[in-house]
Coordinates of C-alpha atoms and ligand atoms in Angstrom, one line a residue:
X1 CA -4.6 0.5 20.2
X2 CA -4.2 0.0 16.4
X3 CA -0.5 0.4 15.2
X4 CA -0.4 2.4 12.0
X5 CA 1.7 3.1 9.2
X6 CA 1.4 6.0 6.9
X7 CA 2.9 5.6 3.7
X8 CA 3.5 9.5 2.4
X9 CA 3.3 10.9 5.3
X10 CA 5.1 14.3 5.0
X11 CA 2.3 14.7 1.9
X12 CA -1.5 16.2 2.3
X13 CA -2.9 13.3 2.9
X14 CA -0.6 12.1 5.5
X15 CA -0.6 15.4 7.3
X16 CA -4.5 15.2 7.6
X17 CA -3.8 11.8 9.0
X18 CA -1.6 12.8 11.7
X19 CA -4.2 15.6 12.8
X20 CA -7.1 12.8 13.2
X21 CA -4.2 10.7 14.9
X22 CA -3.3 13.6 17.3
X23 CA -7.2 14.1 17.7
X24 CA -7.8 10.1 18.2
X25 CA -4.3 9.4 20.7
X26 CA -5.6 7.0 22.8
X27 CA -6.6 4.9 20.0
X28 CA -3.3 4.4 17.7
X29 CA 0.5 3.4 18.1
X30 CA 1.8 5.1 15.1
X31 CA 4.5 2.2 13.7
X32 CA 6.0 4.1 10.6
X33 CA 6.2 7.2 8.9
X34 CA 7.6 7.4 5.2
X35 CA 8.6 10.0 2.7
X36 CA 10.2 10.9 -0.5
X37 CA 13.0 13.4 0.1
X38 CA 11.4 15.7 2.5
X39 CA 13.6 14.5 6.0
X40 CA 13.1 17.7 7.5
X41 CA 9.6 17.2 7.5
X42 CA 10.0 13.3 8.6
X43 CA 12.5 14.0 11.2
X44 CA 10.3 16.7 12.6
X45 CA 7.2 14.0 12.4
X46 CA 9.4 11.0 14.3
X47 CA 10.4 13.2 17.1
X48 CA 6.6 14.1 17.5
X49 CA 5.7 10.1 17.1
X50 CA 8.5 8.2 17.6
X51 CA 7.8 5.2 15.5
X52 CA 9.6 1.8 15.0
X53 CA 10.3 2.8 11.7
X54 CA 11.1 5.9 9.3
X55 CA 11.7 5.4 5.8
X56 CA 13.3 7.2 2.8
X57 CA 12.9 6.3 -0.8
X58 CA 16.6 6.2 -1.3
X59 CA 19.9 5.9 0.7
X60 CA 21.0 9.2 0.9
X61 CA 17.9 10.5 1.8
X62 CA 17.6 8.0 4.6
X63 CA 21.3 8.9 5.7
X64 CA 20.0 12.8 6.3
X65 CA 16.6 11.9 8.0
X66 CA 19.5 9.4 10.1
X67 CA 21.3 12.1 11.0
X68 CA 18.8 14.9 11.7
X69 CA 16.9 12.0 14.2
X70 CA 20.4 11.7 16.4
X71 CA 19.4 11.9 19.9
X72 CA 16.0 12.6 19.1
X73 CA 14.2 9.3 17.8
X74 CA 16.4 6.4 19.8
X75 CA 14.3 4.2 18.9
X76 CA 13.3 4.8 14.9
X77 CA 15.2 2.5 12.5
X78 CA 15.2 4.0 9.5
X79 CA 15.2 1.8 6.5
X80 CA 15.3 2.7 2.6
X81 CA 13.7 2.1 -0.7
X82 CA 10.8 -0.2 -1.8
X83 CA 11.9 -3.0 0.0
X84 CA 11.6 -1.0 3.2
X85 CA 8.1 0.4 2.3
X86 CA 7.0 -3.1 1.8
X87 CA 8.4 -3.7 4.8
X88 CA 6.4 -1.5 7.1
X89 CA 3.3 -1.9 5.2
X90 CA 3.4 -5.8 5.3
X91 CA 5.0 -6.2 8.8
X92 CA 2.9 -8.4 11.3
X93 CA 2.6 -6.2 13.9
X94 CA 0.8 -3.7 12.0
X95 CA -3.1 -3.4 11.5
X96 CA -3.6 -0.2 9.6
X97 CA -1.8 1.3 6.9
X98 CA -2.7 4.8 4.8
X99 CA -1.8 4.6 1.3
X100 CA -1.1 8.1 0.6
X101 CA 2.0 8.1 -1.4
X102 CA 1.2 10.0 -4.6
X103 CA 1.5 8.0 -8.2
X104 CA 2.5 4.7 -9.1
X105 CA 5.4 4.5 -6.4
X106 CA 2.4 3.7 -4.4
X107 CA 1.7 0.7 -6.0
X108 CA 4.4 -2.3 -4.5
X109 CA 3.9 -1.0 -0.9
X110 CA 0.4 -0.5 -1.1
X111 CA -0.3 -4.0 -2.8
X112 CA 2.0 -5.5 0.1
X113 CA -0.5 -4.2 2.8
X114 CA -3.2 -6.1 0.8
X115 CA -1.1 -9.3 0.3
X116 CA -0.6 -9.6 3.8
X117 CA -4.4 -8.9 5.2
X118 CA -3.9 -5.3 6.6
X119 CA -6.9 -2.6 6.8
X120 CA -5.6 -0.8 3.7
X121 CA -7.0 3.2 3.7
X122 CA -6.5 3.5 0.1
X123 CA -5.7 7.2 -1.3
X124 CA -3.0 6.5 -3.5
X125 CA -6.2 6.0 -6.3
X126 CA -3.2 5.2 -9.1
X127 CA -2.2 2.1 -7.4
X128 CA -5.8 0.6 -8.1
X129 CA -6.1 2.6 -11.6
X130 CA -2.8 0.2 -12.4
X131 CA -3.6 -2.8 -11.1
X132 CA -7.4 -3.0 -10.5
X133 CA -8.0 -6.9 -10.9
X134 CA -4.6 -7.9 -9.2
X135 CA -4.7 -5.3 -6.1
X136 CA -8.7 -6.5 -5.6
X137 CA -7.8 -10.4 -6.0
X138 CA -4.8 -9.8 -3.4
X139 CA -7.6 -8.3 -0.9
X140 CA -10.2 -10.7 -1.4
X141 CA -7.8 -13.7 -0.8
X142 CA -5.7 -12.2 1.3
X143 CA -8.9 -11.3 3.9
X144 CA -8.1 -7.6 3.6
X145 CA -10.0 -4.8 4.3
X146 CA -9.8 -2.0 1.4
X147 CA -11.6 1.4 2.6
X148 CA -11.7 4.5 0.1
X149 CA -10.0 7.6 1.1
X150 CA -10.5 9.2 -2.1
X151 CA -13.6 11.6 -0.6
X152 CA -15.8 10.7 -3.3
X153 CA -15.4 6.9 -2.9
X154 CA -15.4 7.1 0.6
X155 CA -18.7 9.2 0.3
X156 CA -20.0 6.2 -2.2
X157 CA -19.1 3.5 0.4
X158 CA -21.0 5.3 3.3
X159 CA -24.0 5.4 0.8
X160 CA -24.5 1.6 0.3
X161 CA -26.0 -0.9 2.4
X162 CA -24.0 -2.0 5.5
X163 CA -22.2 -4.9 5.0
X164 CA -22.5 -4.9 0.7
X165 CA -20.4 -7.3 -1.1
X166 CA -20.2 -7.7 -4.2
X167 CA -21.6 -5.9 -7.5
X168 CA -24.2 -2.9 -7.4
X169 CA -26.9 -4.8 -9.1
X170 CA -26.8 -7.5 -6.2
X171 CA -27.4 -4.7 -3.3
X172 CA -30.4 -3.2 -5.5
X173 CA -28.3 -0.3 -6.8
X174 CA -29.3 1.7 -10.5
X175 CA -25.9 3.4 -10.3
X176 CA -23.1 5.7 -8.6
X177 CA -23.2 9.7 -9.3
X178 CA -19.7 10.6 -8.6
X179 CA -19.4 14.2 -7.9
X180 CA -17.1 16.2 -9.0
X181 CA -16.1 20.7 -8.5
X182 CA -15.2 21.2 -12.3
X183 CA -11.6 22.6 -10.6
X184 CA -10.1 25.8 -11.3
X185 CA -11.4 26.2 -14.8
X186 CA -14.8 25.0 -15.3
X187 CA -16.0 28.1 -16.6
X188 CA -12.7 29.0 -18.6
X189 CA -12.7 29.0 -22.2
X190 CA -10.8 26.8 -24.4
X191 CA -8.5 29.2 -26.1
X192 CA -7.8 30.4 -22.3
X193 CA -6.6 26.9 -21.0
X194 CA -3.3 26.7 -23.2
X195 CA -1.3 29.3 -21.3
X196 CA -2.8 27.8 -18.2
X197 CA 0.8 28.0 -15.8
X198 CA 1.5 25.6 -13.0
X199 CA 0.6 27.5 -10.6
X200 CA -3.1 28.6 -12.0
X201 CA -3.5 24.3 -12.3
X202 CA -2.6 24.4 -8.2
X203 CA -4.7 26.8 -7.1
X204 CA -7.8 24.3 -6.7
X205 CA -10.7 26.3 -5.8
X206 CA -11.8 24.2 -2.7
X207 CA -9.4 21.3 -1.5
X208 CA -5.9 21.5 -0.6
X209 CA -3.6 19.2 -2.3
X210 CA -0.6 18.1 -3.5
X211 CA 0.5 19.0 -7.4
X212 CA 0.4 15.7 -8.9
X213 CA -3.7 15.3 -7.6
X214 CA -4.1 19.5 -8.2
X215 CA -3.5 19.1 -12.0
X216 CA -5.1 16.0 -12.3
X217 CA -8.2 18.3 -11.1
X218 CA -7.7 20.9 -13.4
X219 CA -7.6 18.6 -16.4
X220 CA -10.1 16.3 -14.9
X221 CA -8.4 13.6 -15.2
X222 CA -8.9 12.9 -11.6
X223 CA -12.2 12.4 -11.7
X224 CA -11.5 10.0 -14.6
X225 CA -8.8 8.1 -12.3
X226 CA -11.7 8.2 -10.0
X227 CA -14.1 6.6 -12.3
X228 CA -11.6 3.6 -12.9
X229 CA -11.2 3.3 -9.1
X230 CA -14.9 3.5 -8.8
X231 CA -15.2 0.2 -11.3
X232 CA -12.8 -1.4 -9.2
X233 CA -14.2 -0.6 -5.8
X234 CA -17.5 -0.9 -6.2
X235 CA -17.5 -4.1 -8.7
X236 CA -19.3 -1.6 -11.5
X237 CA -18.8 -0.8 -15.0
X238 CA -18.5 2.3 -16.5
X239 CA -22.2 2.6 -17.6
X240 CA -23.3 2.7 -14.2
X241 CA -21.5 5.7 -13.2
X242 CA -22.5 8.7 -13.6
X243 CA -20.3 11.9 -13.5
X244 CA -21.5 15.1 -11.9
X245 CA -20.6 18.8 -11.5
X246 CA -21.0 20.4 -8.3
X247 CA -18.8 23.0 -7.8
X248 CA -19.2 23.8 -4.1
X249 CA -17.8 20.5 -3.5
X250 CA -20.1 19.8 -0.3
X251 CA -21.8 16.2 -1.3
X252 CA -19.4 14.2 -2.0
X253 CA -21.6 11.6 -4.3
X254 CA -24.2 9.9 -4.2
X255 CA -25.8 6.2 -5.2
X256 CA -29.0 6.0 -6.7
X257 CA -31.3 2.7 -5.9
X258 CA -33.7 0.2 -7.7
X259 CA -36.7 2.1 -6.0
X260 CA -35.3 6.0 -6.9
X261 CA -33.9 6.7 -3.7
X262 CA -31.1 8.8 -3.8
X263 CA -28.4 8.6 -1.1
X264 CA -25.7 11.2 -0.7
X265 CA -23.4 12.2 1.9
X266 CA -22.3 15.6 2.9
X267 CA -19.6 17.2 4.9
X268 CA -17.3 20.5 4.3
X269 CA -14.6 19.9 2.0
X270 CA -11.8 18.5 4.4
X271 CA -9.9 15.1 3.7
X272 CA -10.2 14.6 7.6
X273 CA -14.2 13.3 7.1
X274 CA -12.9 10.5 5.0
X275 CA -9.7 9.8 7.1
X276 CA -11.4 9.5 10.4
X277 CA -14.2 7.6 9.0
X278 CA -11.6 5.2 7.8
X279 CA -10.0 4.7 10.5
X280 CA -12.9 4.7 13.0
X281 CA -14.9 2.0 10.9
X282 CA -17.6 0.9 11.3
X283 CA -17.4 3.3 14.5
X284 CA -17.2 6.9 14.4
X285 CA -14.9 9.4 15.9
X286 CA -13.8 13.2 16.5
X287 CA -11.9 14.3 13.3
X288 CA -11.4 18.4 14.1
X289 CA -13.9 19.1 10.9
X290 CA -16.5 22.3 10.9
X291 CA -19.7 21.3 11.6
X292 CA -21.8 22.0 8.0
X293 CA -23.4 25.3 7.9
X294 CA -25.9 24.9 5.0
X295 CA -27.8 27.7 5.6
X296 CA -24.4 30.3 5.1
X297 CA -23.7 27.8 1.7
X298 CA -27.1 28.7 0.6
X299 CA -27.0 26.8 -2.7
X300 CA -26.0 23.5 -4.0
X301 CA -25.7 23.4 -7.6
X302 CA -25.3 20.5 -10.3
X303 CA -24.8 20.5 -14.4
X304 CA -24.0 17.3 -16.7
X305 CA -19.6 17.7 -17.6
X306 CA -18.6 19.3 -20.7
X307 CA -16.3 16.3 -22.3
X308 CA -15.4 18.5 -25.0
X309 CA -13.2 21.2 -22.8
X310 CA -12.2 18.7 -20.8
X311 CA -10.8 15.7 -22.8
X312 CA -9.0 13.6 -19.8
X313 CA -12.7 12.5 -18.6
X314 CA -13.7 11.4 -21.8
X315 CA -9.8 9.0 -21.7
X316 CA -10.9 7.9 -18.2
X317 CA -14.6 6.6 -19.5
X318 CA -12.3 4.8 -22.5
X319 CA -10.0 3.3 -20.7
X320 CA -12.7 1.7 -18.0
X321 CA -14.3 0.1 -21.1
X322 CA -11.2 -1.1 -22.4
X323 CA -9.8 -2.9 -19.5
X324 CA -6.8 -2.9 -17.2
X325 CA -3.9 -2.4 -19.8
X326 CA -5.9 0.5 -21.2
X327 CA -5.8 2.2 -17.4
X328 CA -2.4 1.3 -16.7
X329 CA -1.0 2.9 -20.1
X330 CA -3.4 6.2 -19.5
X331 CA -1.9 6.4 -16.0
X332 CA 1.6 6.0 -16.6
X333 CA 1.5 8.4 -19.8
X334 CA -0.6 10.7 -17.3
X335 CA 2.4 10.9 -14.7
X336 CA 5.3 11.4 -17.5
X337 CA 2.5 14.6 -18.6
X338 CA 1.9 16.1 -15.4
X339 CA 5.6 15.8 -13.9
X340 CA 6.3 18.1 -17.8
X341 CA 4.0 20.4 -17.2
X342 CA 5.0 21.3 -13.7
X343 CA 8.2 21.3 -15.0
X344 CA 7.2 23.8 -18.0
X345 CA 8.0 21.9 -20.8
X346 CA 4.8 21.7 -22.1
X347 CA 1.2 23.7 -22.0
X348 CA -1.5 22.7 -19.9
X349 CA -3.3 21.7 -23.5
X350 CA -0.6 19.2 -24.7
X351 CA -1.4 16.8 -21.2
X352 CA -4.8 15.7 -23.2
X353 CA -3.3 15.3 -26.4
X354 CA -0.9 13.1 -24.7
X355 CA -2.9 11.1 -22.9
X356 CA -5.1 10.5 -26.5
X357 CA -2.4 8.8 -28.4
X358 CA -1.0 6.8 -25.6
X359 CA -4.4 5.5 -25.5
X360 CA -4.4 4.5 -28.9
X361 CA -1.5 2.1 -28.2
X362 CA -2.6 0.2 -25.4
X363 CA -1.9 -3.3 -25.7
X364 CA -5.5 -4.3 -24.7
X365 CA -6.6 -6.7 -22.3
X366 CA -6.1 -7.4 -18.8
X367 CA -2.5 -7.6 -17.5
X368 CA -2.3 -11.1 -15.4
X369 CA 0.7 -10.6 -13.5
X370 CA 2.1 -7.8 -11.8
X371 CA 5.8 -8.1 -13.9
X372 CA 2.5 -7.1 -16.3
X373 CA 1.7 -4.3 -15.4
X374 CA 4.6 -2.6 -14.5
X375 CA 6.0 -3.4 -18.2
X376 CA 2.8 -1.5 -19.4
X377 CA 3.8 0.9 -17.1
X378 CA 6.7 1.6 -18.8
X379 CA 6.9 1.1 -21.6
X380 CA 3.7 4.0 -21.5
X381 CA 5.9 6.1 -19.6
X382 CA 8.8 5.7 -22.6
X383 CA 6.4 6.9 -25.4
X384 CA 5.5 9.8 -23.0
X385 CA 9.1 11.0 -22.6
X386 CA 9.4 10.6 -26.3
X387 CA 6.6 12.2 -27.4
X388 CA 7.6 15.6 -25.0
X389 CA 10.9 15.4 -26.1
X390 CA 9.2 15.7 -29.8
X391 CA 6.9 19.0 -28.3
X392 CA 9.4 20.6 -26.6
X393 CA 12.4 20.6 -29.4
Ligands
NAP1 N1 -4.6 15.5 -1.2 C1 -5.9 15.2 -1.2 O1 -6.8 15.9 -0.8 C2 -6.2 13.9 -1.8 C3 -7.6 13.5 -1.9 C4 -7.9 12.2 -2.5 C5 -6.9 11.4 -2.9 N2 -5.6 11.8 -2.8 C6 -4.6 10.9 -3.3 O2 -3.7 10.6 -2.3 C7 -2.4 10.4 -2.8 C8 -1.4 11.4 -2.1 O3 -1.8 12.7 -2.5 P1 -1.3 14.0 -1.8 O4 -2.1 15.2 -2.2 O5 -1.1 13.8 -0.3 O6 0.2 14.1 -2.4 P2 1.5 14.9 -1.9 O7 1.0 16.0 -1.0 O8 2.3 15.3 -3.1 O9 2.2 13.8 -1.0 C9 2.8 12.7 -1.6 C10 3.5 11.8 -0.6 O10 4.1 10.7 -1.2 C11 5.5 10.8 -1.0 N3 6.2 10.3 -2.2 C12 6.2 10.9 -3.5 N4 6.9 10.2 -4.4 C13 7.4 9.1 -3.7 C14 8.2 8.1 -4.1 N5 8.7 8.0 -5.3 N6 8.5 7.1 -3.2 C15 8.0 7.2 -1.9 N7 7.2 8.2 -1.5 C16 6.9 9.2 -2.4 C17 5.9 12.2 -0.7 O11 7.1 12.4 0.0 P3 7.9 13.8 0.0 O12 7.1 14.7 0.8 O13 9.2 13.5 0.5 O14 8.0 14.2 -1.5 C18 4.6 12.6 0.2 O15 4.8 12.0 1.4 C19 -2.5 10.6 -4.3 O16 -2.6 9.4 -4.9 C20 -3.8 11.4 -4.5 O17 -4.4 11.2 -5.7 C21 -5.3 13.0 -2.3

């Protein structure tokens, strides 16, 4: 029995998590469950789990979820705030822990599974984005075990040789093609993307996800997160990655060898493939997904991206060549856009422009300390907020 924490687990990718659990019972003690604000949704998860711990990301959150698990959860304590998250993602007696809070409030919990040796199941791709060279050192010298959730990066670590360490060149590789659907408006035309609404961003056209991720798709700034987290992961640089469109979202990526070979790995969209793989590793198990039916998907198509309509990829190639601060400052400012958009206070259009001047003023380098990065963090964030204050007067 592994005993498993899910950090964000009242989200998408905690949900799918719980479902691979339930599939998988005989194999994990589930040891906490976190959330946000959503205690309905927690309390309703602790009475199905019971874990040690529940926790909320601020006192009076935590008192509700308290109070709705009366009678129902004797045995949950139910802490509050980072210090708790670190708590439950760094305690000894866990081995596993699912990084799926969304943004950079993922970062200090998920860094303190690294920092003390667990099997991290990284989704929370913003944590990495922020902190690339600190979060990998703390796994390397910390002896832990850092598997991709993200379906792309998962699909790229299934494609390269068992047991790979360290850069692509050394395990014979000629480069990564990271896939990528084009989202809800690959085909839409310029003009018709600035009265885009938050709810037309949502509606991805084949994975279900939270907001945050959903309009990160839609500008394609996900898949320039993703490049970033590729670098990271896969000890690459930019150069050797290669983004793809393939709309029907059914191989996931690929690697490309010394000799030509291509691997890829495919599976039906469904965050449960990369979830169970995870967690299974290097075994496999039963993860409730559809088997593939290529014959009823007839077609599998593929075209180079179009960097002009969609701006955010060209920031995420940018800032992988510019280093750590660069990626920080583009994620940061990319939260403080998103959050206004879904909010309405500015057009689907303005996110890009954003993200380009808070590129322009990235201190440069690579941050060396974690009190590092989080100033670059926000003080990116600050110039965000200013700069939509600006738009929207
Ligand atoms: N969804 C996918 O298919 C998918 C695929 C690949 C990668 N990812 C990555 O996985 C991560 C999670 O995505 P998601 O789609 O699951 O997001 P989501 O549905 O919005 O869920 C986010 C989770 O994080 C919690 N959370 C949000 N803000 C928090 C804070 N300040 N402190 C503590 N917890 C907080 C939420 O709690 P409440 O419910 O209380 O708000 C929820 O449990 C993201 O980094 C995303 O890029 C997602």
């Amino acid at each position: 029995m592994k005993k498993l924490t899910i950090l964000g687990a009242t989200g998408t990718i905690g949900l799918n998590t719980l479902d691979v659990v339930a599939r998988n019972r005989d194999r994990f003690d589930v040891f906490a469950l976190t959330a946000n604000t959503n205690h309905e949704r927690l309390a309703e998860q602790c009475a199905e789990w019971q874990p040690r711990f529940a926790v909320m990301a601020d006192g009076p959150s935590a008192q509700r979820l308290r109070d709705a698990l009366e009678n129902r959860c004797k045995n949950t304590e139910v802490l509050d705030g980072v210090k708790g998250l670190e708590q439950v993602a760094g305690s000894s007696e866990v081995d596993f822990v699912m990084a799926g809070i969304v943004g950079a409030a993922g970062l200090l919990p998920s860094l303190a599974a690294a920092k003390a040796g667990k099997r991290v199941l990284l989704a929370n791709k913003e944590a990495l984005v922020m902190s690339g060279r600190l979060f990998i050192d703390a796994v390397r010298d910390n002896g832990a075990e850092l598997l991709p959730i993200d379906s792309e990066h998962n699909a790229i670590f299934q494609c390269l040789p068992v047991n790979h360490h360290g850069s692509l060149e050394r395990g014979g590789i000629r480069r990564i093609l990271l896939t990528a659907s084009g989202g809800p408006f690959r085909e839409s035309s310029p003009a018709d993307l600035a009265g885009v609404t938050p709810e037309q961003a949502c509606a991805h056209p084949n994975w279900v996800m939270g907001r945050k991720i959903s309009v990160d798709s839609a500008t394609m700034m996900n898949k320039g997160l993703e490049l970033i987290e590729a670098c990271w992961l896969f000890d690459t640089t930019p150069e050797r990655v290669n983004v793809m469109i393939h709309p029907q979202s059914i191989v996931h990526s690929m690697v490309e060898y010394d000799d030509g070979s291509v691997l890829a790995q495919l599976g039906n969209p469904d965050m449960r493939t990369p979830i169970a793989h995870a967690l299974s590793w290097p075994e496999r198990m039963q993860s409730g997904v559809d088997s593939l039916d290529l014959a009823a998907i007839g077609d599998l198509s593929f075209e180079a991206p179009d960097m002009q309509r969609f701006p955010c990829l060209r920031l995420g190639f940018e800032a992988a060549a510019a280093g750590g601060a660069a990626s920080a400052t583009l994620n940061a400012a990319n939260e403080v856009a998103v959050a206004a958009f879904l909010e309405r206070r500015i057009r689907f259009t303005d996110i890009a422009r954003l993200l380009e001047s808070a590129l322009e003023e990235h201190p440069g380098g690579e941050p060396a300390s974690l009190d590092e990065v989080l100033a670059i963090d926000a003080a990116a964030r600050r110039r965000a907020s200013e700069q939509i204050a600006r738009l929207a007067a």
